[in-house]
């Protein structure tokens, strides 16, 4: 007897993506996210450290951008949001030639401990690429990825960087609002309109954000950090009061904005990639470049509202 006919196919077989196809798709998504992060930065909805990856800081930046553009708030880079962002037709990458100032240093490792930091005459950058990252709001790893084979420590070298400069200056802020739930800091003008938003770290269960309305009582660029181990539950045994010299790797970065709540402030950080993703000792921690922007548009007496 003849063999029975095979059963009819009930569906279609999808071709498997090749390794080359997968790599191309991954690269295209990286480029799309990088493009959007630069545009968000330029629009004053900071995604934090630009790295070409989707994370919590970028989601919050997209949420607020969508709110202000009357778009569905998805926190995702959907088509409507992509089109709105691209109203800014400025190229998102630019060529930059490294200067003597970028590469001169001196660069030296930064100790992990407060007592070790106190021994340094300046809390400068550990490497030239760290300084370039802060200059262009980017992770050092991103700069290296954008510039394969380039020497990021040699003056005269031409490299590719995120095009985050050339924005119109910020107007003076009338109020600062920090939200613990979204890990964001917003600058508002006198009419309550949003001027800019930045990701922040806002405390921990041991050192919660001091909810309430406070005043700014001083704006200090490149501060000396006065370390008192009695104020820190995680101070190292044997630590003593000391002063840590200014510099971008100072524990409070390049800016300290003093609040009327004793021992609390808004400040920078030596580790920009941790902003919005790790805890703080109750203060409001921004990237150094964001802290510098905020410090330039607030003054003594400015209201700071800290909310859940």
PDB file of C-alpha atoms in Angstrom:
ATOM      1  CA  UNK A   1       0.000   0.000   0.000  1.00  0.00           C
ATOM      2  CA  UNK A   2       1.279   3.478  -0.744  1.00  0.00           C
ATOM      3  CA  UNK A   3       2.645   5.459   2.198  1.00  0.00           C
ATOM      4  CA  UNK A   4       0.276   8.114   3.619  1.00  0.00           C
ATOM      5  CA  UNK A   5       0.809  11.640   2.391  1.00  0.00           C
ATOM      6  CA  UNK A   6       2.574  13.967   4.850  1.00  0.00           C
ATOM      7  CA  UNK A   7       0.365  16.331   6.827  1.00  0.00           C
ATOM      8  CA  UNK A   8      -0.065  19.783   5.346  1.00  0.00           C
ATOM      9  CA  UNK A   9       2.011  22.549   6.855  1.00  0.00           C
ATOM     10  CA  UNK A  10       0.057  24.607   9.380  1.00  0.00           C
ATOM     11  CA  UNK A  11       2.354  27.648   9.514  1.00  0.00           C
ATOM     12  CA  UNK A  12       5.389  29.312   8.006  1.00  0.00           C
ATOM     13  CA  UNK A  13       8.951  28.928   9.200  1.00  0.00           C
ATOM     14  CA  UNK A  14      10.670  32.215   9.985  1.00  0.00           C
ATOM     15  CA  UNK A  15      14.253  32.438   8.804  1.00  0.00           C
ATOM     16  CA  UNK A  16      16.791  32.624  11.602  1.00  0.00           C
ATOM     17  CA  UNK A  17      18.745  35.885  11.803  1.00  0.00           C
ATOM     18  CA  UNK A  18      22.375  35.439  11.007  1.00  0.00           C
ATOM     19  CA  UNK A  19      25.057  36.681  13.380  1.00  0.00           C
ATOM     20  CA  UNK A  20      25.744  39.519  10.958  1.00  0.00           C
ATOM     21  CA  UNK A  21      22.047  40.488  10.929  1.00  0.00           C
ATOM     22  CA  UNK A  22      21.927  40.468  14.730  1.00  0.00           C
ATOM     23  CA  UNK A  23      25.050  42.628  14.958  1.00  0.00           C
ATOM     24  CA  UNK A  24      23.618  45.091  12.421  1.00  0.00           C
ATOM     25  CA  UNK A  25      20.314  45.330  14.336  1.00  0.00           C
ATOM     26  CA  UNK A  26      22.151  45.852  17.617  1.00  0.00           C
ATOM     27  CA  UNK A  27      24.292  48.605  16.085  1.00  0.00           C
ATOM     28  CA  UNK A  28      21.235  50.310  14.577  1.00  0.00           C
ATOM     29  CA  UNK A  29      19.478  50.333  17.982  1.00  0.00           C
ATOM     30  CA  UNK A  30      22.609  51.738  19.647  1.00  0.00           C
ATOM     31  CA  UNK A  31      22.788  54.543  17.069  1.00  0.00           C
ATOM     32  CA  UNK A  32      19.076  55.335  17.470  1.00  0.00           C
ATOM     33  CA  UNK A  33      19.338  55.529  21.272  1.00  0.00           C
ATOM     34  CA  UNK A  34      22.521  57.588  21.109  1.00  0.00           C
ATOM     35  CA  UNK A  35      20.880  60.019  18.690  1.00  0.00           C
ATOM     36  CA  UNK A  36      17.868  60.379  21.003  1.00  0.00           C
ATOM     37  CA  UNK A  37      20.006  60.857  24.130  1.00  0.00           C
ATOM     38  CA  UNK A  38      21.914  63.713  22.518  1.00  0.00           C
ATOM     39  CA  UNK A  39      18.671  65.359  21.376  1.00  0.00           C
ATOM     40  CA  UNK A  40      17.196  65.013  24.882  1.00  0.00           C
ATOM     41  CA  UNK A  41      20.318  66.611  26.350  1.00  0.00           C
ATOM     42  CA  UNK A  42      20.120  69.451  23.860  1.00  0.00           C
ATOM     43  CA  UNK A  43      16.412  69.961  24.698  1.00  0.00           C
ATOM     44  CA  UNK A  44      17.287  70.231  28.447  1.00  0.00           C
ATOM     45  CA  UNK A  45      15.753  66.855  29.363  1.00  0.00           C
ATOM     46  CA  UNK A  46      18.987  65.311  30.519  1.00  0.00           C
ATOM     47  CA  UNK A  47      19.339  61.522  30.164  1.00  0.00           C
ATOM     48  CA  UNK A  48      22.360  61.706  32.468  1.00  0.00           C
ATOM     49  CA  UNK A  49      25.576  60.193  31.192  1.00  0.00           C
ATOM     50  CA  UNK A  50      25.138  59.569  27.453  1.00  0.00           C
ATOM     51  CA  UNK A  51      25.934  55.921  26.694  1.00  0.00           C
ATOM     52  CA  UNK A  52      23.714  54.763  23.818  1.00  0.00           C
ATOM     53  CA  UNK A  53      21.693  52.456  26.099  1.00  0.00           C
ATOM     54  CA  UNK A  54      18.107  52.644  27.387  1.00  0.00           C
ATOM     55  CA  UNK A  55      17.839  52.943  31.167  1.00  0.00           C
ATOM     56  CA  UNK A  56      15.873  54.593  33.970  1.00  0.00           C
ATOM     57  CA  UNK A  57      17.372  58.059  33.427  1.00  0.00           C
ATOM     58  CA  UNK A  58      16.491  58.045  29.742  1.00  0.00           C
ATOM     59  CA  UNK A  59      12.988  56.777  30.543  1.00  0.00           C
ATOM     60  CA  UNK A  60      12.349  59.688  32.918  1.00  0.00           C
ATOM     61  CA  UNK A  61      13.730  62.173  30.390  1.00  0.00           C
ATOM     62  CA  UNK A  62      11.399  60.754  27.735  1.00  0.00           C
ATOM     63  CA  UNK A  63       8.411  60.808  30.119  1.00  0.00           C
ATOM     64  CA  UNK A  64       8.776  64.521  30.781  1.00  0.00           C
ATOM     65  CA  UNK A  65       9.613  65.366  27.167  1.00  0.00           C
ATOM     66  CA  UNK A  66       6.405  63.585  26.123  1.00  0.00           C
ATOM     67  CA  UNK A  67       4.357  65.411  28.767  1.00  0.00           C
ATOM     68  CA  UNK A  68       5.591  68.800  27.599  1.00  0.00           C
ATOM     69  CA  UNK A  69       4.837  67.919  23.954  1.00  0.00           C
ATOM     70  CA  UNK A  70       1.325  66.574  24.708  1.00  0.00           C
ATOM     71  CA  UNK A  71       2.317  63.103  23.555  1.00  0.00           C
ATOM     72  CA  UNK A  72       1.272  59.776  25.107  1.00  0.00           C
ATOM     73  CA  UNK A  73       3.559  59.261  28.107  1.00  0.00           C
ATOM     74  CA  UNK A  74       5.193  55.896  27.443  1.00  0.00           C
ATOM     75  CA  UNK A  75       8.783  56.490  28.473  1.00  0.00           C
ATOM     76  CA  UNK A  76       9.696  54.791  25.216  1.00  0.00           C
ATOM     77  CA  UNK A  77      11.224  56.073  22.018  1.00  0.00           C
ATOM     78  CA  UNK A  78       8.070  55.606  19.950  1.00  0.00           C
ATOM     79  CA  UNK A  79       7.543  57.101  16.499  1.00  0.00           C
ATOM     80  CA  UNK A  80       5.722  60.231  17.704  1.00  0.00           C
ATOM     81  CA  UNK A  81       8.472  60.974  20.225  1.00  0.00           C
ATOM     82  CA  UNK A  82      11.196  60.283  17.671  1.00  0.00           C
ATOM     83  CA  UNK A  83       9.599  62.745  15.252  1.00  0.00           C
ATOM     84  CA  UNK A  84       9.225  65.418  17.956  1.00  0.00           C
ATOM     85  CA  UNK A  85      12.846  65.061  19.046  1.00  0.00           C
ATOM     86  CA  UNK A  86      14.054  65.333  15.476  1.00  0.00           C
ATOM     87  CA  UNK A  87      12.531  68.789  15.122  1.00  0.00           C
ATOM     88  CA  UNK A  88      16.067  69.711  16.191  1.00  0.00           C
ATOM     89  CA  UNK A  89      17.970  68.961  12.984  1.00  0.00           C
ATOM     90  CA  UNK A  90      21.385  69.750  14.471  1.00  0.00           C
ATOM     91  CA  UNK A  91      23.818  66.852  13.869  1.00  0.00           C
ATOM     92  CA  UNK A  92      24.050  64.770  17.044  1.00  0.00           C
ATOM     93  CA  UNK A  93      27.731  63.923  16.572  1.00  0.00           C
ATOM     94  CA  UNK A  94      30.538  66.377  15.924  1.00  0.00           C
ATOM     95  CA  UNK A  95      34.248  66.319  15.193  1.00  0.00           C
ATOM     96  CA  UNK A  96      36.490  67.662  17.931  1.00  0.00           C
ATOM     97  CA  UNK A  97      40.247  68.169  18.009  1.00  0.00           C
ATOM     98  CA  UNK A  98      41.876  67.423  21.348  1.00  0.00           C
ATOM     99  CA  UNK A  99      43.660  70.407  22.898  1.00  0.00           C
ATOM    100  CA  UNK A 100      46.682  70.695  25.133  1.00  0.00           C
ATOM    101  CA  UNK A 101      44.321  71.437  28.020  1.00  0.00           C
ATOM    102  CA  UNK A 102      42.422  68.177  27.381  1.00  0.00           C
ATOM    103  CA  UNK A 103      45.566  66.079  27.503  1.00  0.00           C
ATOM    104  CA  UNK A 104      48.047  67.881  29.780  1.00  0.00           C
ATOM    105  CA  UNK A 105      46.883  66.496  33.110  1.00  0.00           C
ATOM    106  CA  UNK A 106      48.388  65.777  35.501  1.00  0.00           C
ATOM    107  CA  UNK A 107      46.328  62.611  35.701  1.00  0.00           C
ATOM    108  CA  UNK A 108      46.613  60.374  38.728  1.00  0.00           C
ATOM    109  CA  UNK A 109      44.576  57.603  40.338  1.00  0.00           C
ATOM    110  CA  UNK A 110      42.022  58.737  42.917  1.00  0.00           C
ATOM    111  CA  UNK A 111      42.066  56.767  46.176  1.00  0.00           C
ATOM    112  CA  UNK A 112      38.857  55.073  47.294  1.00  0.00           C
ATOM    113  CA  UNK A 113      39.035  56.275  50.892  1.00  0.00           C
ATOM    114  CA  UNK A 114      38.386  59.738  52.277  1.00  0.00           C
ATOM    115  CA  UNK A 115      41.693  59.693  54.127  1.00  0.00           C
ATOM    116  CA  UNK A 116      43.466  58.816  50.891  1.00  0.00           C
ATOM    117  CA  UNK A 117      41.694  61.576  48.973  1.00  0.00           C
ATOM    118  CA  UNK A 118      42.687  64.082  51.680  1.00  0.00           C
ATOM    119  CA  UNK A 119      46.354  63.522  50.837  1.00  0.00           C
ATOM    120  CA  UNK A 120      45.965  64.799  47.253  1.00  0.00           C
ATOM    121  CA  UNK A 121      46.687  68.433  46.371  1.00  0.00           C
ATOM    122  CA  UNK A 122      43.879  68.393  43.796  1.00  0.00           C
ATOM    123  CA  UNK A 123      41.083  65.959  43.018  1.00  0.00           C
ATOM    124  CA  UNK A 124      41.617  66.047  39.259  1.00  0.00           C
ATOM    125  CA  UNK A 125      40.797  63.503  36.579  1.00  0.00           C
ATOM    126  CA  UNK A 126      42.385  60.072  36.666  1.00  0.00           C
ATOM    127  CA  UNK A 127      42.640  59.944  32.846  1.00  0.00           C
ATOM    128  CA  UNK A 128      42.155  62.232  29.882  1.00  0.00           C
ATOM    129  CA  UNK A 129      39.145  60.224  28.681  1.00  0.00           C
ATOM    130  CA  UNK A 130      37.418  60.782  32.034  1.00  0.00           C
ATOM    131  CA  UNK A 131      37.717  64.535  31.507  1.00  0.00           C
ATOM    132  CA  UNK A 132      36.487  64.243  27.922  1.00  0.00           C
ATOM    133  CA  UNK A 133      33.503  62.238  29.111  1.00  0.00           C
ATOM    134  CA  UNK A 134      32.459  65.041  31.460  1.00  0.00           C
ATOM    135  CA  UNK A 135      33.119  67.674  28.802  1.00  0.00           C
ATOM    136  CA  UNK A 136      30.771  65.953  26.358  1.00  0.00           C
ATOM    137  CA  UNK A 137      28.298  64.457  28.887  1.00  0.00           C
ATOM    138  CA  UNK A 138      29.305  60.954  27.810  1.00  0.00           C
ATOM    139  CA  UNK A 139      30.594  57.749  29.322  1.00  0.00           C
ATOM    140  CA  UNK A 140      34.295  57.113  28.640  1.00  0.00           C
ATOM    141  CA  UNK A 141      33.271  53.764  27.141  1.00  0.00           C
ATOM    142  CA  UNK A 142      31.048  55.551  24.614  1.00  0.00           C
ATOM    143  CA  UNK A 143      33.879  57.852  23.521  1.00  0.00           C
ATOM    144  CA  UNK A 144      36.146  54.866  23.038  1.00  0.00           C
ATOM    145  CA  UNK A 145      33.473  53.073  21.012  1.00  0.00           C
ATOM    146  CA  UNK A 146      32.966  56.115  18.792  1.00  0.00           C
ATOM    147  CA  UNK A 147      36.710  56.468  18.222  1.00  0.00           C
ATOM    148  CA  UNK A 148      38.308  53.064  17.588  1.00  0.00           C
ATOM    149  CA  UNK A 149      42.047  53.307  17.068  1.00  0.00           C
ATOM    150  CA  UNK A 150      42.201  56.949  18.186  1.00  0.00           C
ATOM    151  CA  UNK A 151      44.529  58.168  20.939  1.00  0.00           C
ATOM    152  CA  UNK A 152      42.268  60.005  23.377  1.00  0.00           C
ATOM    153  CA  UNK A 153      45.264  61.315  25.263  1.00  0.00           C
ATOM    154  CA  UNK A 154      47.102  63.044  22.410  1.00  0.00           C
ATOM    155  CA  UNK A 155      46.668  66.734  21.601  1.00  0.00           C
ATOM    156  CA  UNK A 156      45.794  67.297  17.946  1.00  0.00           C
ATOM    157  CA  UNK A 157      43.888  64.032  17.578  1.00  0.00           C
ATOM    158  CA  UNK A 158      40.503  64.525  15.907  1.00  0.00           C
ATOM    159  CA  UNK A 159      37.700  62.537  17.504  1.00  0.00           C
ATOM    160  CA  UNK A 160      33.913  62.159  17.275  1.00  0.00           C
ATOM    161  CA  UNK A 161      31.865  63.373  20.269  1.00  0.00           C
ATOM    162  CA  UNK A 162      28.212  63.935  21.219  1.00  0.00           C
ATOM    163  CA  UNK A 163      27.186  67.378  20.009  1.00  0.00           C
ATOM    164  CA  UNK A 164      25.858  68.711  23.330  1.00  0.00           C
ATOM    165  CA  UNK A 165      27.259  72.241  23.267  1.00  0.00           C
ATOM    166  CA  UNK A 166      25.956  75.397  21.621  1.00  0.00           C
ATOM    167  CA  UNK A 167      22.593  75.427  23.389  1.00  0.00           C
ATOM    168  CA  UNK A 168      20.953  78.724  24.315  1.00  0.00           C
ATOM    169  CA  UNK A 169      21.769  79.756  27.901  1.00  0.00           C
ATOM    170  CA  UNK A 170      19.296  78.751  30.608  1.00  0.00           C
ATOM    171  CA  UNK A 171      17.108  81.461  32.100  1.00  0.00           C
ATOM    172  CA  UNK A 172      17.386  82.165  35.825  1.00  0.00           C
ATOM    173  CA  UNK A 173      15.406  79.626  37.849  1.00  0.00           C
ATOM    174  CA  UNK A 174      12.806  80.752  40.390  1.00  0.00           C
ATOM    175  CA  UNK A 175      12.300  77.320  41.950  1.00  0.00           C
ATOM    176  CA  UNK A 176      13.925  73.890  42.170  1.00  0.00           C
ATOM    177  CA  UNK A 177      11.772  70.762  42.557  1.00  0.00           C
ATOM    178  CA  UNK A 178      13.321  67.386  43.421  1.00  0.00           C
ATOM    179  CA  UNK A 179      11.122  64.280  43.208  1.00  0.00           C
ATOM    180  CA  UNK A 180      12.252  61.195  45.071  1.00  0.00           C
ATOM    181  CA  UNK A 181       9.830  58.919  43.184  1.00  0.00           C
ATOM    182  CA  UNK A 182      11.245  59.782  39.760  1.00  0.00           C
ATOM    183  CA  UNK A 183      14.814  60.662  40.830  1.00  0.00           C
ATOM    184  CA  UNK A 184      14.631  63.991  38.990  1.00  0.00           C
ATOM    185  CA  UNK A 185      15.468  67.620  39.631  1.00  0.00           C
ATOM    186  CA  UNK A 186      13.500  70.257  37.738  1.00  0.00           C
ATOM    187  CA  UNK A 187      14.216  73.955  37.304  1.00  0.00           C
ATOM    188  CA  UNK A 188      11.134  76.173  36.998  1.00  0.00           C
ATOM    189  CA  UNK A 189      10.784  79.813  36.043  1.00  0.00           C
ATOM    190  CA  UNK A 190       8.671  82.387  37.914  1.00  0.00           C
ATOM    191  CA  UNK A 191       5.524  81.314  36.029  1.00  0.00           C
ATOM    192  CA  UNK A 192       6.045  77.637  36.880  1.00  0.00           C
ATOM    193  CA  UNK A 193       7.214  76.667  33.406  1.00  0.00           C
ATOM    194  CA  UNK A 194       9.812  73.928  33.164  1.00  0.00           C
ATOM    195  CA  UNK A 195      13.284  75.131  32.181  1.00  0.00           C
ATOM    196  CA  UNK A 196      15.263  71.892  32.507  1.00  0.00           C
ATOM    197  CA  UNK A 197      15.232  68.449  34.075  1.00  0.00           C
ATOM    198  CA  UNK A 198      18.117  66.308  35.324  1.00  0.00           C
ATOM    199  CA  UNK A 199      18.427  62.840  36.875  1.00  0.00           C
ATOM    200  CA  UNK A 200      19.534  62.781  40.512  1.00  0.00           C
ATOM    201  CA  UNK A 201      20.341  60.436  43.364  1.00  0.00           C
ATOM    202  CA  UNK A 202      18.179  61.381  46.339  1.00  0.00           C
ATOM    203  CA  UNK A 203      19.097  59.490  49.496  1.00  0.00           C
ATOM    204  CA  UNK A 204      18.510  56.052  50.973  1.00  0.00           C
ATOM    205  CA  UNK A 205      16.497  54.290  53.694  1.00  0.00           C
ATOM    206  CA  UNK A 206      19.208  55.245  56.205  1.00  0.00           C
ATOM    207  CA  UNK A 207      19.544  58.818  54.933  1.00  0.00           C
ATOM    208  CA  UNK A 208      16.192  59.746  53.371  1.00  0.00           C
ATOM    209  CA  UNK A 209      15.581  62.861  51.332  1.00  0.00           C
ATOM    210  CA  UNK A 210      14.423  65.610  53.763  1.00  0.00           C
ATOM    211  CA  UNK A 211      10.930  66.190  52.375  1.00  0.00           C
ATOM    212  CA  UNK A 212       9.819  69.814  52.609  1.00  0.00           C
ATOM    213  CA  UNK A 213      10.552  73.260  51.220  1.00  0.00           C
ATOM    214  CA  UNK A 214      13.968  74.751  51.890  1.00  0.00           C
ATOM    215  CA  UNK A 215      16.004  77.719  50.691  1.00  0.00           C
ATOM    216  CA  UNK A 216      19.339  77.919  48.924  1.00  0.00           C
ATOM    217  CA  UNK A 217      21.882  79.504  51.257  1.00  0.00           C
ATOM    218  CA  UNK A 218      24.965  79.577  49.076  1.00  0.00           C
ATOM    219  CA  UNK A 219      26.325  78.431  45.710  1.00  0.00           C
ATOM    220  CA  UNK A 220      29.949  77.284  45.772  1.00  0.00           C
ATOM    221  CA  UNK A 221      31.851  76.235  42.657  1.00  0.00           C
ATOM    222  CA  UNK A 222      34.871  73.938  43.080  1.00  0.00           C
ATOM    223  CA  UNK A 223      34.374  73.576  46.828  1.00  0.00           C
ATOM    224  CA  UNK A 224      36.707  72.218  49.461  1.00  0.00           C
ATOM    225  CA  UNK A 225      34.936  69.231  51.026  1.00  0.00           C
ATOM    226  CA  UNK A 226      34.873  69.185  54.829  1.00  0.00           C
ATOM    227  CA  UNK A 227      34.640  65.539  55.823  1.00  0.00           C
ATOM    228  CA  UNK A 228      33.252  64.688  59.257  1.00  0.00           C
ATOM    229  CA  UNK A 229      32.988  60.914  59.832  1.00  0.00           C
ATOM    230  CA  UNK A 230      30.471  61.454  62.644  1.00  0.00           C
ATOM    231  CA  UNK A 231      27.889  62.436  60.006  1.00  0.00           C
ATOM    232  CA  UNK A 232      28.236  59.147  58.070  1.00  0.00           C
ATOM    233  CA  UNK A 233      26.994  55.792  59.330  1.00  0.00           C
ATOM    234  CA  UNK A 234      29.366  54.017  56.908  1.00  0.00           C
ATOM    235  CA  UNK A 235      32.536  55.959  57.787  1.00  0.00           C
ATOM    236  CA  UNK A 236      35.658  53.812  57.941  1.00  0.00           C
ATOM    237  CA  UNK A 237      37.068  52.996  61.381  1.00  0.00           C
ATOM    238  CA  UNK A 238      39.896  55.390  62.140  1.00  0.00           C
ATOM    239  CA  UNK A 239      38.593  58.159  59.876  1.00  0.00           C
ATOM    240  CA  UNK A 240      38.979  61.670  61.243  1.00  0.00           C
ATOM    241  CA  UNK A 241      37.814  65.134  60.289  1.00  0.00           C
ATOM    242  CA  UNK A 242      39.680  66.364  57.240  1.00  0.00           C
ATOM    243  CA  UNK A 243      39.482  68.605  54.191  1.00  0.00           C
ATOM    244  CA  UNK A 244      39.503  67.322  50.619  1.00  0.00           C
ATOM    245  CA  UNK A 245      40.778  69.671  47.944  1.00  0.00           C
ATOM    246  CA  UNK A 246      38.669  70.885  45.004  1.00  0.00           C
ATOM    247  CA  UNK A 247      38.381  69.111  41.675  1.00  0.00           C
ATOM    248  CA  UNK A 248      35.975  67.014  39.614  1.00  0.00           C
ATOM    249  CA  UNK A 249      36.783  63.932  41.715  1.00  0.00           C
ATOM    250  CA  UNK A 250      36.030  65.735  44.981  1.00  0.00           C
ATOM    251  CA  UNK A 251      33.238  63.829  46.824  1.00  0.00           C
ATOM    252  CA  UNK A 252      30.776  66.632  45.926  1.00  0.00           C
ATOM    253  CA  UNK A 253      32.225  67.264  42.487  1.00  0.00           C
ATOM    254  CA  UNK A 254      32.553  70.741  41.048  1.00  0.00           C
ATOM    255  CA  UNK A 255      29.528  72.354  42.732  1.00  0.00           C
ATOM    256  CA  UNK A 256      27.970  72.563  46.205  1.00  0.00           C
ATOM    257  CA  UNK A 257      24.588  74.305  46.552  1.00  0.00           C
ATOM    258  CA  UNK A 258      23.917  74.719  50.260  1.00  0.00           C
ATOM    259  CA  UNK A 259      20.381  74.222  51.598  1.00  0.00           C
ATOM    260  CA  UNK A 260      18.790  75.705  54.707  1.00  0.00           C
ATOM    261  CA  UNK A 261      18.500  72.133  56.022  1.00  0.00           C
ATOM    262  CA  UNK A 262      21.803  71.701  57.930  1.00  0.00           C
ATOM    263  CA  UNK A 263      24.351  69.372  56.288  1.00  0.00           C
ATOM    264  CA  UNK A 264      22.234  68.966  53.127  1.00  0.00           C
ATOM    265  CA  UNK A 265      22.888  70.282  49.645  1.00  0.00           C
ATOM    266  CA  UNK A 266      22.686  69.805  45.897  1.00  0.00           C
ATOM    267  CA  UNK A 267      26.030  68.813  44.436  1.00  0.00           C
ATOM    268  CA  UNK A 268      28.059  67.097  41.752  1.00  0.00           C
ATOM    269  CA  UNK A 269      29.702  63.682  41.851  1.00  0.00           C
ATOM    270  CA  UNK A 270      32.934  62.022  40.727  1.00  0.00           C
ATOM    271  CA  UNK A 271      30.947  59.038  39.360  1.00  0.00           C
ATOM    272  CA  UNK A 272      28.409  60.352  36.811  1.00  0.00           C
ATOM    273  CA  UNK A 273      27.321  56.875  35.715  1.00  0.00           C
ATOM    274  CA  UNK A 274      25.862  56.234  39.175  1.00  0.00           C
ATOM    275  CA  UNK A 275      23.530  59.258  39.218  1.00  0.00           C
ATOM    276  CA  UNK A 276      19.901  58.200  39.463  1.00  0.00           C
ATOM    277  CA  UNK A 277      20.916  54.566  39.923  1.00  0.00           C
ATOM    278  CA  UNK A 278      22.586  54.425  43.342  1.00  0.00           C
ATOM    279  CA  UNK A 279      21.822  55.838  46.765  1.00  0.00           C
ATOM    280  CA  UNK A 280      23.224  58.948  48.426  1.00  0.00           C
ATOM    281  CA  UNK A 281      23.595  60.080  52.027  1.00  0.00           C
ATOM    282  CA  UNK A 282      20.443  62.182  51.746  1.00  0.00           C
ATOM    283  CA  UNK A 283      21.807  64.980  49.579  1.00  0.00           C
ATOM    284  CA  UNK A 284      20.798  65.556  45.952  1.00  0.00           C
ATOM    285  CA  UNK A 285      23.540  64.318  43.657  1.00  0.00           C
ATOM    286  CA  UNK A 286      23.852  65.316  39.969  1.00  0.00           C
ATOM    287  CA  UNK A 287      26.482  64.770  37.311  1.00  0.00           C
ATOM    288  CA  UNK A 288      29.164  67.440  37.473  1.00  0.00           C
ATOM    289  CA  UNK A 289      28.012  69.109  34.261  1.00  0.00           C
ATOM    290  CA  UNK A 290      24.401  69.209  35.429  1.00  0.00           C
ATOM    291  CA  UNK A 291      25.408  70.540  38.865  1.00  0.00           C
ATOM    292  CA  UNK A 292      27.380  73.314  37.166  1.00  0.00           C
ATOM    293  CA  UNK A 293      24.356  74.230  35.008  1.00  0.00           C
ATOM    294  CA  UNK A 294      22.043  74.322  38.021  1.00  0.00           C
ATOM    295  CA  UNK A 295      24.519  76.348  40.074  1.00  0.00           C
ATOM    296  CA  UNK A 296      24.716  78.971  37.332  1.00  0.00           C
ATOM    297  CA  UNK A 297      20.963  79.752  37.389  1.00  0.00           C
ATOM    298  CA  UNK A 298      20.053  79.608  41.100  1.00  0.00           C
ATOM    299  CA  UNK A 299      20.977  81.961  43.918  1.00  0.00           C
ATOM    300  CA  UNK A 300      20.608  82.584  47.625  1.00  0.00           C
ATOM    301  CA  UNK A 301      16.942  82.513  48.576  1.00  0.00           C
ATOM    302  CA  UNK A 302      15.760  80.288  45.708  1.00  0.00           C
ATOM    303  CA  UNK A 303      13.070  77.858  46.908  1.00  0.00           C
ATOM    304  CA  UNK A 304      13.920  74.138  46.793  1.00  0.00           C
ATOM    305  CA  UNK A 305      10.934  71.815  47.140  1.00  0.00           C
ATOM    306  CA  UNK A 306      11.768  68.197  47.992  1.00  0.00           C
ATOM    307  CA  UNK A 307       8.843  65.826  47.418  1.00  0.00           C
ATOM    308  CA  UNK A 308       8.193  62.090  47.537  1.00  0.00           C
TER     309      UNK A 308
END
